[in-house]
XYZ file of C-alpha atoms in Angstrom:
413
model
C 241.381 -136.200 264.716
C 244.944 -135.053 264.063
C 247.031 -133.727 266.936
C 247.598 -130.385 265.224
C 245.062 -128.454 263.157
C 245.661 -128.450 259.445
C 247.419 -125.383 258.065
C 246.370 -124.034 254.691
C 248.301 -121.783 252.348
C 245.617 -119.634 250.783
C 245.845 -118.923 247.057
C 243.517 -116.341 245.543
C 242.316 -115.760 242.003
C 240.202 -112.942 240.657
C 237.981 -113.382 237.642
C 234.398 -112.161 237.521
C 231.579 -114.689 237.760
C 227.926 -114.077 236.995
C 225.483 -114.473 239.861
C 223.863 -117.837 240.558
C 220.918 -118.914 238.472
C 219.842 -121.546 240.952
C 216.585 -119.823 241.870
C 214.813 -121.186 238.817
C 211.871 -123.416 239.690
C 212.438 -127.082 240.346
C 209.201 -127.746 238.541
C 210.533 -126.710 235.125
C 210.480 -129.423 232.507
C 212.975 -132.260 232.809
C 215.330 -133.795 230.268
C 213.527 -132.079 227.393
C 214.495 -128.724 228.868
C 218.164 -129.718 228.809
C 217.879 -130.816 225.182
C 216.099 -127.606 224.209
C 218.682 -125.404 225.893
C 221.570 -127.262 224.309
C 219.877 -127.162 220.905
C 219.359 -123.433 221.352
C 223.060 -123.095 222.071
C 223.837 -124.825 218.775
C 221.429 -122.764 216.688
C 222.242 -119.387 218.200
C 226.005 -119.608 218.490
C 227.183 -122.236 216.019
C 228.406 -119.618 213.582
C 230.181 -117.484 216.159
C 233.498 -119.335 216.159
C 235.870 -118.213 213.431
C 238.181 -120.783 211.842
C 241.512 -121.009 213.524
C 243.823 -121.435 210.598
C 246.352 -124.191 210.747
C 244.789 -125.738 213.860
C 241.542 -126.455 211.980
C 239.631 -127.162 215.175
C 236.031 -128.272 214.868
C 233.543 -125.405 215.107
C 232.112 -125.118 218.586
C 228.500 -124.550 219.313
C 228.288 -122.235 222.282
C 231.859 -121.005 222.473
C 232.455 -117.652 224.087
C 234.635 -114.825 222.830
C 238.095 -115.625 221.521
C 240.386 -116.339 224.489
C 243.196 -113.965 225.291
C 246.526 -114.461 223.525
C 248.591 -114.879 226.669
C 249.610 -118.511 226.291
C 252.916 -119.931 225.182
C 253.716 -119.723 221.492
C 253.425 -123.424 220.764
C 249.781 -124.181 221.478
C 246.408 -122.654 220.713
C 244.086 -121.509 223.472
C 241.307 -121.026 220.954
C 241.598 -124.577 219.653
C 241.559 -125.945 223.207
C 238.485 -123.869 224.083
C 236.754 -125.048 220.918
C 237.416 -128.688 221.719
C 236.356 -128.416 225.359
C 233.170 -126.521 224.530
C 232.269 -128.996 221.787
C 232.696 -131.896 224.155
C 230.647 -130.264 226.901
C 227.829 -129.598 224.430
C 227.953 -133.228 223.272
C 227.851 -134.452 226.872
C 224.816 -132.309 227.615
C 223.035 -133.791 224.586
C 223.963 -137.408 225.302
C 220.805 -139.182 226.518
C 222.712 -141.143 229.174
C 223.933 -137.890 230.756
C 220.469 -136.357 231.113
C 219.068 -136.795 234.609
C 216.054 -135.922 236.715
C 214.646 -132.394 237.070
C 216.251 -131.310 233.812
C 219.795 -131.712 235.132
C 222.959 -133.280 233.740
C 225.164 -136.033 235.127
C 228.488 -134.821 236.506
C 231.430 -136.783 235.105
C 234.978 -136.969 236.435
C 236.416 -137.209 232.926
C 234.512 -134.398 231.173
C 232.586 -132.000 233.456
C 234.949 -131.621 236.396
C 238.112 -130.979 234.335
C 236.095 -128.663 232.055
C 234.872 -126.652 235.036
C 238.404 -126.309 236.386
C 240.073 -125.370 233.098
C 237.573 -123.461 230.979
C 237.781 -120.166 232.942
C 241.530 -120.063 232.279
C 240.725 -119.683 228.580
C 238.745 -116.482 229.074
C 241.111 -114.537 231.284
C 239.973 -111.093 230.202
C 236.234 -111.808 230.195
C 233.747 -112.594 232.933
C 231.302 -114.034 230.420
C 230.891 -117.781 230.548
C 230.695 -119.830 227.390
C 227.157 -121.085 226.805
C 228.013 -124.717 227.709
C 229.522 -123.476 230.982
C 226.320 -121.661 231.878
C 224.215 -124.747 231.244
C 226.566 -126.911 233.309
C 226.655 -124.434 236.198
C 222.877 -124.033 236.196
C 222.543 -127.806 236.425
C 225.025 -128.155 239.286
C 223.482 -125.281 241.215
C 219.992 -126.695 240.752
C 221.053 -130.093 242.084
C 222.814 -128.488 245.059
C 219.986 -126.122 245.978
C 217.380 -128.907 245.772
C 219.687 -131.646 247.024
C 217.121 -133.593 249.043
C 214.842 -133.909 246.004
C 217.474 -135.084 243.538
C 217.759 -138.708 242.456
C 221.305 -140.149 242.682
C 222.856 -140.932 239.316
C 223.059 -144.670 240.137
C 220.917 -146.853 242.380
C 220.999 -150.121 244.300
C 217.958 -151.344 242.394
C 219.492 -150.906 238.958
C 223.256 -151.052 239.481
C 223.750 -153.251 242.551
C 224.108 -152.988 246.335
C 225.701 -149.825 247.656
C 225.489 -147.846 244.419
C 222.932 -145.309 245.675
C 225.153 -144.276 248.589
C 228.251 -144.254 246.380
C 226.574 -142.058 243.785
C 225.206 -139.661 246.394
C 228.571 -139.140 248.105
C 230.527 -138.903 244.858
C 228.203 -136.275 243.454
C 228.321 -134.240 246.667
C 232.112 -134.022 246.450
C 232.162 -133.244 242.721
C 229.526 -130.521 243.055
C 231.615 -128.847 245.747
C 234.769 -129.095 243.614
C 233.076 -127.480 240.616
C 231.447 -124.603 242.486
C 234.480 -123.909 244.667
C 236.718 -123.836 241.599
C 234.606 -121.060 240.092
C 234.309 -119.103 243.330
C 238.083 -119.155 243.832
C 238.447 -117.183 240.622
C 235.677 -114.784 241.595
C 237.188 -114.086 245.004
C 234.014 -114.677 247.017
C 232.387 -117.847 248.321
C 228.724 -117.838 247.339
C 225.974 -119.300 249.542
C 225.287 -122.023 246.958
C 228.909 -123.179 247.261
C 228.673 -123.264 251.046
C 225.612 -125.451 250.625
C 227.577 -127.762 248.321
C 230.326 -128.064 250.934
C 227.718 -128.767 253.621
C 226.248 -131.543 251.481
C 229.697 -133.092 251.159
C 230.534 -132.747 254.860
C 227.271 -134.479 255.789
C 228.427 -137.575 253.889
C 232.066 -137.644 255.053
C 232.940 -141.018 256.564
C 233.467 -140.926 260.329
C 234.814 -144.387 261.133
C 236.756 -147.238 259.610
C 239.457 -147.244 256.962
C 237.696 -144.536 254.976
C 237.277 -142.165 257.927
C 237.828 -138.655 256.602
C 237.059 -139.687 253.030
C 233.896 -140.597 251.151
C 232.176 -143.557 249.621
C 232.841 -143.424 245.889
C 231.388 -144.740 242.668
C 233.199 -148.015 242.023
C 232.566 -149.965 238.845
C 236.199 -151.174 238.673
C 236.849 -148.599 235.953
C 240.053 -146.671 236.578
C 241.016 -144.030 237.209
C 237.771 -142.332 238.324
C 235.317 -145.139 239.110
C 237.571 -147.597 240.904
C 238.887 -148.392 244.357
C 241.459 -145.591 244.333
C 239.056 -142.965 243.019
C 237.776 -141.898 246.443
C 241.309 -140.894 247.372
C 241.736 -138.789 244.248
C 238.369 -137.134 244.866
C 239.348 -136.214 248.414
C 242.665 -134.777 247.208
C 240.921 -132.634 244.582
C 238.422 -131.403 247.153
C 241.283 -130.514 249.499
C 242.830 -128.406 246.722
C 239.599 -126.480 246.221
C 239.111 -125.971 249.962
C 242.620 -124.535 250.177
C 241.810 -122.178 247.290
C 238.383 -121.219 248.643
C 237.971 -117.468 249.265
C 236.717 -115.708 252.408
C 239.053 -117.823 254.573
C 236.601 -120.695 254.382
C 239.288 -123.257 255.215
C 240.019 -121.472 258.501
C 236.493 -121.669 259.904
C 236.528 -123.915 263.018
C 233.738 -126.223 261.843
C 235.443 -126.633 258.471
C 238.803 -127.368 260.074
C 237.303 -130.349 261.882
C 236.422 -131.864 258.520
C 239.703 -130.963 256.829
C 241.697 -132.387 259.736
C 239.926 -135.692 259.105
C 240.630 -135.355 255.388
C 244.323 -134.789 255.985
C 244.490 -137.791 258.301
C 242.768 -139.894 255.632
C 245.107 -138.719 252.860
C 248.162 -139.314 255.054
C 246.971 -142.711 256.292
C 246.189 -144.073 252.830
C 249.068 -142.474 250.915
C 251.506 -145.396 250.918
C 248.935 -147.843 249.528
C 247.815 -145.635 246.639
C 248.870 -145.980 242.992
C 251.232 -143.345 241.709
C 248.481 -141.386 239.974
C 246.707 -140.826 243.298
C 249.957 -139.789 244.969
C 250.482 -137.195 242.239
C 247.178 -135.550 243.202
C 248.554 -135.212 246.731
C 251.723 -133.636 245.320
C 249.442 -131.100 243.610
C 247.749 -130.326 246.929
C 250.891 -130.370 249.054
C 251.935 -126.748 248.543
C 248.490 -125.567 249.618
C 248.066 -127.813 252.664
C 250.958 -128.274 255.050
C 251.630 -131.765 256.307
C 250.283 -133.784 253.396
C 253.766 -134.954 252.389
C 256.941 -135.260 254.381
C 260.154 -133.994 252.813
C 261.282 -137.600 252.277
C 257.987 -138.582 250.640
C 258.109 -135.602 248.320
C 261.699 -136.371 247.321
C 260.906 -140.041 246.679
C 257.805 -139.154 244.675
C 259.664 -136.679 242.468
C 262.446 -139.210 241.850
C 259.851 -141.812 240.858
C 258.209 -139.353 238.496
C 261.583 -138.518 236.975
C 262.427 -142.198 236.484
C 259.176 -142.799 234.584
C 259.591 -139.918 232.162
C 259.745 -141.337 228.640
C 262.369 -140.507 226.041
C 260.039 -138.028 224.333
C 259.532 -136.081 227.582
C 256.035 -137.342 228.379
C 254.566 -139.921 230.744
C 252.120 -142.767 230.250
C 249.141 -143.402 232.493
C 249.613 -147.168 232.582
C 252.872 -146.736 234.461
C 250.999 -144.792 237.164
C 247.929 -146.973 237.705
C 248.865 -150.522 236.831
C 245.857 -152.714 236.198
C 245.223 -155.347 233.534
C 242.746 -154.130 230.953
C 239.287 -155.653 231.170
C 239.396 -156.765 227.530
C 242.982 -158.050 227.877
C 244.109 -155.744 225.080
C 247.747 -154.583 225.116
C 248.549 -151.481 227.098
C 249.626 -148.485 225.005
C 253.306 -147.765 225.467
C 253.419 -144.173 224.276
C 253.155 -141.005 226.332
C 249.639 -139.656 226.785
C 248.000 -136.360 227.620
C 246.442 -137.280 230.967
C 249.619 -138.583 232.574
C 251.869 -135.867 231.165
C 249.555 -132.966 231.951
C 248.817 -134.224 235.463
C 252.509 -134.663 236.266
C 253.437 -131.253 234.871
C 250.585 -129.541 236.696
C 251.347 -131.258 240.007
C 255.045 -130.395 239.759
C 254.226 -126.774 238.969
C 251.660 -126.436 241.730
C 253.961 -128.050 244.285
C 256.646 -125.442 243.723
C 259.054 -127.199 241.358
C 261.222 -124.604 239.620
C 260.305 -123.867 236.008
C 264.020 -124.394 235.291
C 263.812 -128.042 236.382
C 264.786 -130.169 233.360
C 262.187 -132.866 233.994
C 259.455 -130.243 234.174
C 260.760 -128.393 231.124
C 260.686 -131.552 229.018
C 257.131 -132.246 230.159
C 256.010 -128.742 229.201
C 257.683 -129.130 225.811
C 255.834 -132.412 225.259
C 252.512 -130.695 225.937
C 253.366 -127.801 223.632
C 254.222 -130.213 220.839
C 251.298 -132.642 221.142
C 248.132 -130.587 220.855
C 246.053 -132.097 218.051
C 244.479 -130.194 215.176
C 241.088 -130.458 216.877
C 242.561 -128.666 219.897
C 242.811 -131.670 222.197
C 245.544 -133.771 223.761
C 245.132 -137.502 223.269
C 244.708 -140.117 225.968
C 243.126 -143.554 225.951
C 241.066 -145.653 228.326
C 242.807 -147.493 231.128
C 240.193 -150.208 230.991
C 239.756 -151.323 227.399
C 240.675 -150.548 223.832
C 238.351 -147.872 222.448
C 238.213 -146.028 219.148
C 239.649 -142.599 220.082
C 237.583 -140.954 217.345
C 234.256 -141.925 218.924
C 232.546 -139.696 221.464
C 232.911 -142.228 224.279
C 236.488 -142.909 223.186
C 237.329 -139.241 223.782
C 236.546 -139.255 227.511
C 240.186 -139.491 228.579
C 241.183 -136.858 226.032
C 238.643 -134.529 227.648
C 240.509 -134.741 230.944
C 243.885 -134.593 229.204
C 242.945 -131.387 227.409
C 241.673 -129.650 230.531
C 244.747 -130.600 232.567
C 247.028 -129.564 229.701
C 245.383 -126.133 229.607
C 245.942 -125.690 233.347
C 249.539 -126.918 233.105
C 250.473 -124.703 230.148
C 248.805 -121.626 231.602
C 250.723 -122.234 234.831
C 253.942 -122.651 232.844
C 253.324 -119.348 231.087
C 252.614 -117.615 234.389
C 255.797 -119.015 235.954
C 258.030 -117.868 233.110
C 256.560 -114.359 232.885
C 256.478 -113.507 236.605
């Protein structure tokens, strides 16, 4: 336990959120129900998205109303929404993502970034896009019937320790997703409190990971590897700091967050740069995560790694040899650039900072015609035009949306 209780800086958002649908029966049909709902989304709403001119984004099955036109002039919110919705619909249809009780696997590369970013693309509307509703229903069902749910991976099929890893990882990700939505609504729902309780019950109490969680580790960076537990804890800390109704200040919660802060502080120096950048993101919301010297050193490191075109590359932030021994891409990518820009913005870096400005300009200039920002696998060479090859671009696009919306907010306030 830390000597002083953790101090949070509360940040509030306000966007309407429909009430929970988690009361639906656990006995409803399984994977076929997911497929039927997703297919219904395609058939009912496929024609609702109007072409977006020069962007020529793919039509999205299940997209909501056209996003508001509040973004910067050099990127398309509508194209980004179209891409993200299309990818979420594909994920929900993918057989490998369909799980027990008619629910859907939660992925760090597609679902979690989608849940965090998609509401920013419907600022004037409380109505979720159809893929959002399906995703939220699935998460809420798994949370409300937690004891009956089968972990996504198991010891029997995937090796020793995988059941516990999957259980803890999902508990944290469920809490991140639901808390992210509630922060925009301005009220913490009972289902989100339950998700937090599920995560707290699995928080490590002793050893090197005390304050953190077991995490899915298949040696696949950045989200299923040794450092991934640290990133997950940092993201959860961000959502706890943003949680409404002063959740972070409740005494029982503070005991857990004190342990989290101690864990993030204790492990910081041994983490790859990408993990440290998540802590930079959280540092303005949670006092004591970074010292002044650590923050200064981290920002100087980030500045030194900025490429000549203004972007960053992920391989400079999480250095591992690729599993297939293929050469590492040398160009800037959407994940690294968007994450750096977002973390700098959230940590209070001035929008006049030249390093930040160049990063924002890179994002504005590198949205693709399909609405996405490109990024490639850390682990092996993949065809970026395949569905699996787009996983990193899913995260890149969501983080880019958050970064550019933050940039717009900073320059207009």
